PDB file of C-alpha atoms in Angstrom:
ATOM      1  CA  MET A   1     -95.776 110.092   9.126  1.00  0.00           C
ATOM      2  CA  ASP A   2     -97.943 108.041   7.483  1.00  0.00           C
ATOM      3  CA  LYS A   3     -97.192 104.694   5.600  1.00  0.00           C
ATOM      4  CA  SER A   4     -96.306 106.617   1.776  1.00  0.00           C
ATOM      5  CA  ASP A   5     -94.098 109.118   3.330  1.00  0.00           C
ATOM      6  CA  LEU A   6     -92.136 106.685   5.773  1.00  0.00           C
ATOM      7  CA  ARG A   7     -91.436 104.268   3.004  1.00  0.00           C
ATOM      8  CA  ARG A   8     -90.457 107.061   0.706  1.00  0.00           C
ATOM      9  CA  VAL A   9     -87.843 108.354   3.429  1.00  0.00           C
ATOM     10  CA  VAL A  10     -86.325 104.648   4.116  1.00  0.00           C
ATOM     11  CA  ARG A  11     -86.023 103.682   0.791  1.00  0.00           C
ATOM     12  CA  ALA A  12     -84.203 106.793  -0.047  1.00  0.00           C
ATOM     13  CA  ARG A  13     -82.006 106.142   3.149  1.00  0.00           C
ATOM     14  CA  ARG A  14     -80.959 102.865   1.594  1.00  0.00           C
ATOM     15  CA  ALA A  15     -80.299 104.253  -1.577  1.00  0.00           C
ATOM     16  CA  ALA A  16     -78.089 106.838  -0.324  1.00  0.00           C
ATOM     17  CA  VAL A  17     -75.869 104.241   0.894  1.00  0.00           C
ATOM     18  CA  PRO A  18     -72.698 103.155  -1.045  1.00  0.00           C
ATOM     19  CA  PRO A  19     -72.995 100.120  -2.948  1.00  0.00           C
ATOM     20  CA  SER A  20     -69.832  98.993  -1.252  1.00  0.00           C
ATOM     21  CA  VAL A  21     -71.101  99.809   2.136  1.00  0.00           C
ATOM     22  CA  ARG A  22     -74.304  98.117   1.046  1.00  0.00           C
ATOM     23  CA  ALA A  23     -72.719  94.884  -0.007  1.00  0.00           C
ATOM     24  CA  GLU A  24     -70.579  94.829   3.459  1.00  0.00           C
ATOM     25  CA  ARG A  25     -73.899  95.293   5.514  1.00  0.00           C
ATOM     26  CA  ASP A  26     -75.729  92.579   3.657  1.00  0.00           C
ATOM     27  CA  GLY A  27     -72.802  90.187   3.927  1.00  0.00           C
ATOM     28  CA  ALA A  28     -73.160  90.547   7.992  1.00  0.00           C
ATOM     29  CA  ILE A  29     -77.013  90.490   7.916  1.00  0.00           C
ATOM     30  CA  LEU A  30     -76.498  87.087   6.101  1.00  0.00           C
ATOM     31  CA  VAL A  31     -73.418  85.808   8.303  1.00  0.00           C
ATOM     32  CA  GLY A  32     -76.471  86.206  10.962  1.00  0.00           C
ATOM     33  CA  LEU A  33     -79.399  84.694   9.230  1.00  0.00           C
ATOM     34  CA  GLY A  34     -76.412  81.671   8.415  1.00  0.00           C
ATOM     35  CA  GLU A  35     -76.509  81.361  12.436  1.00  0.00           C
ATOM     36  CA  LEU A  36     -80.069  80.493  12.634  1.00  0.00           C
ATOM     37  CA  VAL A  37     -80.755  78.376   9.693  1.00  0.00           C
ATOM     38  CA  SER A  38     -79.643  74.517   9.874  1.00  0.00           C
ATOM     39  CA  ALA A  39     -80.000  71.572   7.384  1.00  0.00           C
ATOM     40  CA  GLY A  40     -83.240  70.420   7.264  1.00  0.00           C
ATOM     41  CA  MET A  41     -85.406  73.344   7.722  1.00  0.00           C
ATOM     42  CA  VAL A  42     -87.979  74.886   6.001  1.00  0.00           C
ATOM     43  CA  VAL A  43     -87.532  78.255   4.790  1.00  0.00           C
ATOM     44  CA  CYS A  44     -90.071  80.849   2.978  1.00  0.00           C
ATOM     45  CA  ALA A  45     -87.786  83.381   1.615  1.00  0.00           C
ATOM     46  CA  TYR A  46     -87.951  85.904  -1.561  1.00  0.00           C
ATOM     47  CA  VAL A  47     -85.624  87.067  -4.252  1.00  0.00           C
ATOM     48  CA  PRO A  48     -84.517  90.355  -3.004  1.00  0.00           C
ATOM     49  CA  ASP A  49     -84.163  93.341  -5.393  1.00  0.00           C
ATOM     50  CA  ASP A  50     -81.429  96.193  -5.327  1.00  0.00           C
ATOM     51  CA  ASP A  51     -82.722  97.814  -2.567  1.00  0.00           C
ATOM     52  CA  GLU A  52     -83.692  95.043  -0.050  1.00  0.00           C
ATOM     53  CA  ALA A  53     -81.295  94.266   2.853  1.00  0.00           C
ATOM     54  CA  GLY A  54     -79.673  90.658   2.151  1.00  0.00           C
ATOM     55  CA  GLY A  55     -78.813  91.342  -1.207  1.00  0.00           C
ATOM     56  CA  SER A  56     -78.038  89.031  -4.167  1.00  0.00           C
ATOM     57  CA  GLY A  57     -76.645  85.795  -2.027  1.00  0.00           C
ATOM     58  CA  LEU A  58     -79.863  85.340   0.413  1.00  0.00           C
ATOM     59  CA  LEU A  59     -80.994  82.233  -1.448  1.00  0.00           C
ATOM     60  CA  SER A  60     -77.425  80.745  -1.833  1.00  0.00           C
ATOM     61  CA  ARG A  61     -77.067  81.330   1.724  1.00  0.00           C
ATOM     62  CA  LEU A  62     -79.993  79.226   2.727  1.00  0.00           C
ATOM     63  CA  VAL A  63     -79.284  76.574   0.359  1.00  0.00           C
ATOM     64  CA  ASP A  64     -75.735  76.219   1.772  1.00  0.00           C
ATOM     65  CA  SER A  65     -77.057  76.127   5.001  1.00  0.00           C
ATOM     66  CA  GLY A  66     -79.072  72.927   3.935  1.00  0.00           C
ATOM     67  CA  ALA A  67     -82.547  74.368   3.932  1.00  0.00           C
ATOM     68  CA  ARG A  68     -85.192  73.787   1.794  1.00  0.00           C
ATOM     69  CA  VAL A  69     -86.395  77.112   0.289  1.00  0.00           C
ATOM     70  CA  LEU A  70     -89.883  78.039  -0.630  1.00  0.00           C
ATOM     71  CA  LEU A  71     -90.221  81.420  -2.838  1.00  0.00           C
ATOM     72  CA  PRO A  72     -93.503  83.539  -2.979  1.00  0.00           C
ATOM     73  CA  VAL A  73     -95.485  83.143  -6.086  1.00  0.00           C
ATOM     74  CA  SER A  74     -97.813  86.331  -6.547  1.00  0.00           C
ATOM     75  CA  PRO A  75    -101.716  85.874  -7.655  1.00  0.00           C
ATOM     76  CA  GLU A  76    -103.537  88.504  -9.366  1.00  0.00           C
ATOM     77  CA  VAL A  77    -105.332  88.956  -5.741  1.00  0.00           C
ATOM     78  CA  GLY A  78    -105.226  87.102  -2.239  1.00  0.00           C
ATOM     79  CA  PRO A  79    -102.394  85.598  -0.481  1.00  0.00           C
ATOM     80  CA  LEU A  80     -99.178  84.504  -2.122  1.00  0.00           C
ATOM     81  CA  GLY A  81     -98.664  81.058  -3.046  1.00  0.00           C
ATOM     82  CA  TRP A  82     -95.043  79.247  -2.608  1.00  0.00           C
ATOM     83  CA  ALA A  83     -93.275  76.994  -5.018  1.00  0.00           C
ATOM     84  CA  GLU A  84     -90.131  75.112  -3.978  1.00  0.00           C
ATOM     85  CA  TYR A  85     -86.648  76.843  -5.239  1.00  0.00           C
ATOM     86  CA  ALA A  86     -84.407  74.736  -7.457  1.00  0.00           C
ATOM     87  CA  GLY A  87     -81.726  77.129  -7.944  1.00  0.00           C
ATOM     88  CA  PRO A  88     -80.963  80.136 -10.040  1.00  0.00           C
ATOM     89  CA  ALA A  89     -81.561  78.935 -13.326  1.00  0.00           C
ATOM     90  CA  ASP A  90     -84.861  77.674 -12.484  1.00  0.00           C
ATOM     91  CA  LEU A  91     -85.848  81.129 -11.876  1.00  0.00           C
ATOM     92  CA  ALA A  92     -88.213  83.012 -14.225  1.00  0.00           C
ATOM     93  CA  PRO A  93     -90.134  86.541 -14.354  1.00  0.00           C
ATOM     94  CA  GLY A  94     -93.637  86.347 -12.623  1.00  0.00           C
ATOM     95  CA  ARG A  95     -95.843  88.719 -11.613  1.00  0.00           C
ATOM     96  CA  PHE A  96     -94.800  92.143 -11.473  1.00  0.00           C
ATOM     97  CA  GLY A  97     -91.304  90.931 -12.756  1.00  0.00           C
ATOM     98  CA  ILE A  98     -90.585  88.981  -9.902  1.00  0.00           C
ATOM     99  CA  PRO A  99     -88.318  86.025 -10.118  1.00  0.00           C
ATOM    100  CA  VAL A 100     -90.495  82.745  -9.528  1.00  0.00           C
ATOM    101  CA  PRO A 101     -89.466  78.870  -9.782  1.00  0.00           C
ATOM    102  CA  SER A 102     -90.908  76.664 -12.295  1.00  0.00           C
ATOM    103  CA  ALA A 103     -92.497  74.233 -10.246  1.00  0.00           C
ATOM    104  CA  PRO A 104     -96.409  74.396  -9.714  1.00  0.00           C
ATOM    105  CA  PRO A 105     -96.791  76.332  -6.377  1.00  0.00           C
ATOM    106  CA  GLY A 106     -98.786  75.384  -3.353  1.00  0.00           C
ATOM    107  CA  GLY A 107    -101.517  77.379  -2.089  1.00  0.00           C
ATOM    108  CA  PRO A 108    -101.020  79.752   1.128  1.00  0.00           C
ATOM    109  CA  GLU A 109    -101.062  77.215   3.347  1.00  0.00           C
ATOM    110  CA  THR A 110     -97.845  75.706   2.340  1.00  0.00           C
ATOM    111  CA  ILE A 111     -96.339  78.694   4.531  1.00  0.00           C
ATOM    112  CA  ALA A 112     -97.640  76.578   7.421  1.00  0.00           C
ATOM    113  CA  VAL A 113     -94.740  74.131   7.398  1.00  0.00           C
ATOM    114  CA  ALA A 114     -92.073  77.104   7.197  1.00  0.00           C
ATOM    115  CA  ASP A 115     -89.444  76.916  10.301  1.00  0.00           C
ATOM    116  CA  LEU A 116     -88.390  80.637   9.046  1.00  0.00           C
ATOM    117  CA  VAL A 117     -90.371  82.867   7.138  1.00  0.00           C
ATOM    118  CA  LEU A 118     -88.196  85.819   5.702  1.00  0.00           C
ATOM    119  CA  VAL A 119     -90.447  88.755   5.254  1.00  0.00           C
ATOM    120  CA  PRO A 120     -89.597  91.777   3.106  1.00  0.00           C
ATOM    121  CA  ALA A 121     -89.736  94.950   4.811  1.00  0.00           C
ATOM    122  CA  VAL A 122     -88.935  98.443   4.086  1.00  0.00           C
ATOM    123  CA  ALA A 123     -89.025  99.266   8.019  1.00  0.00           C
ATOM    124  CA  VAL A 124     -89.757  97.638  11.454  1.00  0.00           C
ATOM    125  CA  ASP A 125     -90.312  99.270  14.517  1.00  0.00           C
ATOM    126  CA  HIS A 126     -89.272  97.838  17.940  1.00  0.00           C
ATOM    127  CA  ARG A 127     -92.976  96.262  18.549  1.00  0.00           C
ATOM    128  CA  GLY A 128     -92.495  94.072  15.331  1.00  0.00           C
ATOM    129  CA  ASN A 129     -94.623  96.174  13.002  1.00  0.00           C
ATOM    130  CA  ARG A 130     -93.739  96.132   9.414  1.00  0.00           C
ATOM    131  CA  LEU A 131     -93.904  98.472   6.732  1.00  0.00           C
ATOM    132  CA  GLY A 132     -93.748  96.484   3.297  1.00  0.00           C
ATOM    133  CA  ARG A 133     -93.793  97.991  -0.236  1.00  0.00           C
ATOM    134  CA  GLY A 134     -97.945  98.533  -0.176  1.00  0.00           C
ATOM    135  CA  GLY A 135     -99.307  95.600  -2.100  1.00  0.00           C
ATOM    136  CA  GLY A 136    -100.536  93.620   1.080  1.00  0.00           C
ATOM    137  CA  TYR A 137     -99.380  90.234  -0.161  1.00  0.00           C
ATOM    138  CA  TYR A 138     -97.694  89.632   2.838  1.00  0.00           C
ATOM    139  CA  ASP A 139    -100.208  90.727   5.644  1.00  0.00           C
ATOM    140  CA  ARG A 140    -102.607  88.229   3.690  1.00  0.00           C
ATOM    141  CA  SER A 141    -100.299  85.665   3.727  1.00  0.00           C
ATOM    142  CA  LEU A 142     -98.818  85.294   7.060  1.00  0.00           C
ATOM    143  CA  GLN A 143    -101.892  84.584   8.617  1.00  0.00           C
ATOM    144  CA  PHE A 144    -101.536  80.848   7.082  1.00  0.00           C
ATOM    145  CA  ALA A 145     -97.813  80.928   8.832  1.00  0.00           C
ATOM    146  CA  GLY A 146     -97.743  77.780  11.311  1.00  0.00           C
ATOM    147  CA  PRO A 147     -97.584  78.364  15.260  1.00  0.00           C
ATOM    148  CA  ARG A 148     -94.058  77.602  15.314  1.00  0.00           C
ATOM    149  CA  SER A 149     -92.814  79.701  12.088  1.00  0.00           C
ATOM    150  CA  ARG A 150     -90.554  82.288  12.924  1.00  0.00           C
ATOM    151  CA  LEU A 151     -91.257  85.484  11.171  1.00  0.00           C
ATOM    152  CA  LEU A 152     -88.300  87.738  10.392  1.00  0.00           C
ATOM    153  CA  ALA A 153     -87.287  90.627   8.407  1.00  0.00           C
ATOM    154  CA  LEU A 154     -84.284  91.625   6.997  1.00  0.00           C
ATOM    155  CA  LEU A 155     -83.066  95.500   7.442  1.00  0.00           C
ATOM    156  CA  ASP A 156     -80.454  97.681   7.484  1.00  0.00           C
ATOM    157  CA  SER A 157     -80.108  98.799  10.931  1.00  0.00           C
ATOM    158  CA  GLU A 158     -81.309 102.517  10.450  1.00  0.00           C
ATOM    159  CA  ASN A 159     -84.623 101.156   9.241  1.00  0.00           C
ATOM    160  CA  VAL A 160     -85.391  99.758  12.593  1.00  0.00           C
ATOM    161  CA  VAL A 161     -87.434 102.674  13.507  1.00  0.00           C
ATOM    162  CA  GLU A 162     -89.296 104.347  16.355  1.00  0.00           C
ATOM    163  CA  ARG A 163     -92.825 103.844  14.899  1.00  0.00           C
ATOM    164  CA  VAL A 164     -94.504 102.275  12.178  1.00  0.00           C
ATOM    165  CA  PRO A 165     -97.913 103.266  11.432  1.00  0.00           C
ATOM    166  CA  VAL A 166    -100.389 100.280  12.040  1.00  0.00           C
ATOM    167  CA  GLU A 167    -103.762  99.214  10.366  1.00  0.00           C
ATOM    168  CA  ALA A 168    -105.849  96.206  11.580  1.00  0.00           C
ATOM    169  CA  HIS A 169    -104.698  94.087   8.600  1.00  0.00           C
ATOM    170  CA  ASP A 170    -101.188  94.702   9.231  1.00  0.00           C
ATOM    171  CA  ARG A 171     -99.194  91.549  10.331  1.00  0.00           C
ATOM    172  CA  ARG A 172     -96.098  91.768  12.918  1.00  0.00           C
ATOM    173  CA  VAL A 173     -92.537  89.947  12.511  1.00  0.00           C
ATOM    174  CA  ASP A 174     -90.835  88.342  15.441  1.00  0.00           C
ATOM    175  CA  GLY A 175     -87.422  89.967  14.793  1.00  0.00           C
ATOM    176  CA  VAL A 176     -84.980  91.583  12.446  1.00  0.00           C
ATOM    177  CA  ILE A 177     -81.751  90.568  11.174  1.00  0.00           C
ATOM    178  CA  THR A 178     -79.404  93.686  10.669  1.00  0.00           C
ATOM    179  CA  GLU A 179     -76.077  93.948  10.016  1.00  0.00           C
ATOM    180  CA  LYS A 180     -75.435  94.425  13.810  1.00  0.00           C
ATOM    181  CA  GLY A 181     -77.347  91.119  14.423  1.00  0.00           C
ATOM    182  CA  LEU A 182     -80.683  89.946  15.745  1.00  0.00           C
ATOM    183  CA  LEU A 183     -83.167  91.950  17.168  1.00  0.00           C
ATOM    184  CA  ASP A 184     -85.829  89.256  18.667  1.00  0.00           C
ATOM    185  CA  PHE A 185     -88.743  91.214  19.704  1.00  0.00           C
ATOM    186  CA  GLU A 186     -89.844  88.726  22.159  1.00  0.00           C
ATOM    187  CA  THR A 187     -86.763  88.727  24.028  1.00  0.00           C
ATOM    188  CA  TRP A 188     -86.496  92.566  23.785  1.00  0.00           C
ATOM    189  CA  HIS A 189     -90.352  92.726  25.053  1.00  0.00           C
ATOM    190  CA  SER A 190     -89.251  90.516  28.074  1.00  0.00           C
ATOM    191  CA  ALA A 191     -86.234  92.531  29.300  1.00  0.00           C
ATOM    192  CA  GLU A 192     -88.456  95.600  29.516  1.00  0.00           C
TER     193      GLU A 192
END
């Protein structure tokens, strides 16, 4: 299955889940995330839309945990910039209608200060290969993440799949948080 076909299948799978079940799963994902985030951490996150796991409570969970939250700002081309999140009232529509903070964004290298980078994903396989929405913004941006930055995706468990098609520019994640908990690929591979 190519990336477009897999993207279509996986997105349809999430859309078919009743909203109440989706909300339950999102709550469990946020509980798992809350166990990893502590006061003072810097987290590069994103504003999830309706078809992304984690749901609308993602940013509140991070702020309530005491994290400093940075959100992506999409340029016309190239890697993402990052701006500090100051609360929901501070967000305004940015490129592609994606909410962004009013603060001027730092450059792509700003991601290097993050302890944790939450990477949007449609699917991830057990090797950490991630399928995004197809714009390549995160693949171009993750190269700037620091060596200690942990890269995690938030997904429903059925969207952790056997295989994601990979191209040379694709960047892997270190793990996935699902409603069932953390799947850490380093731990998983070392147990094989």
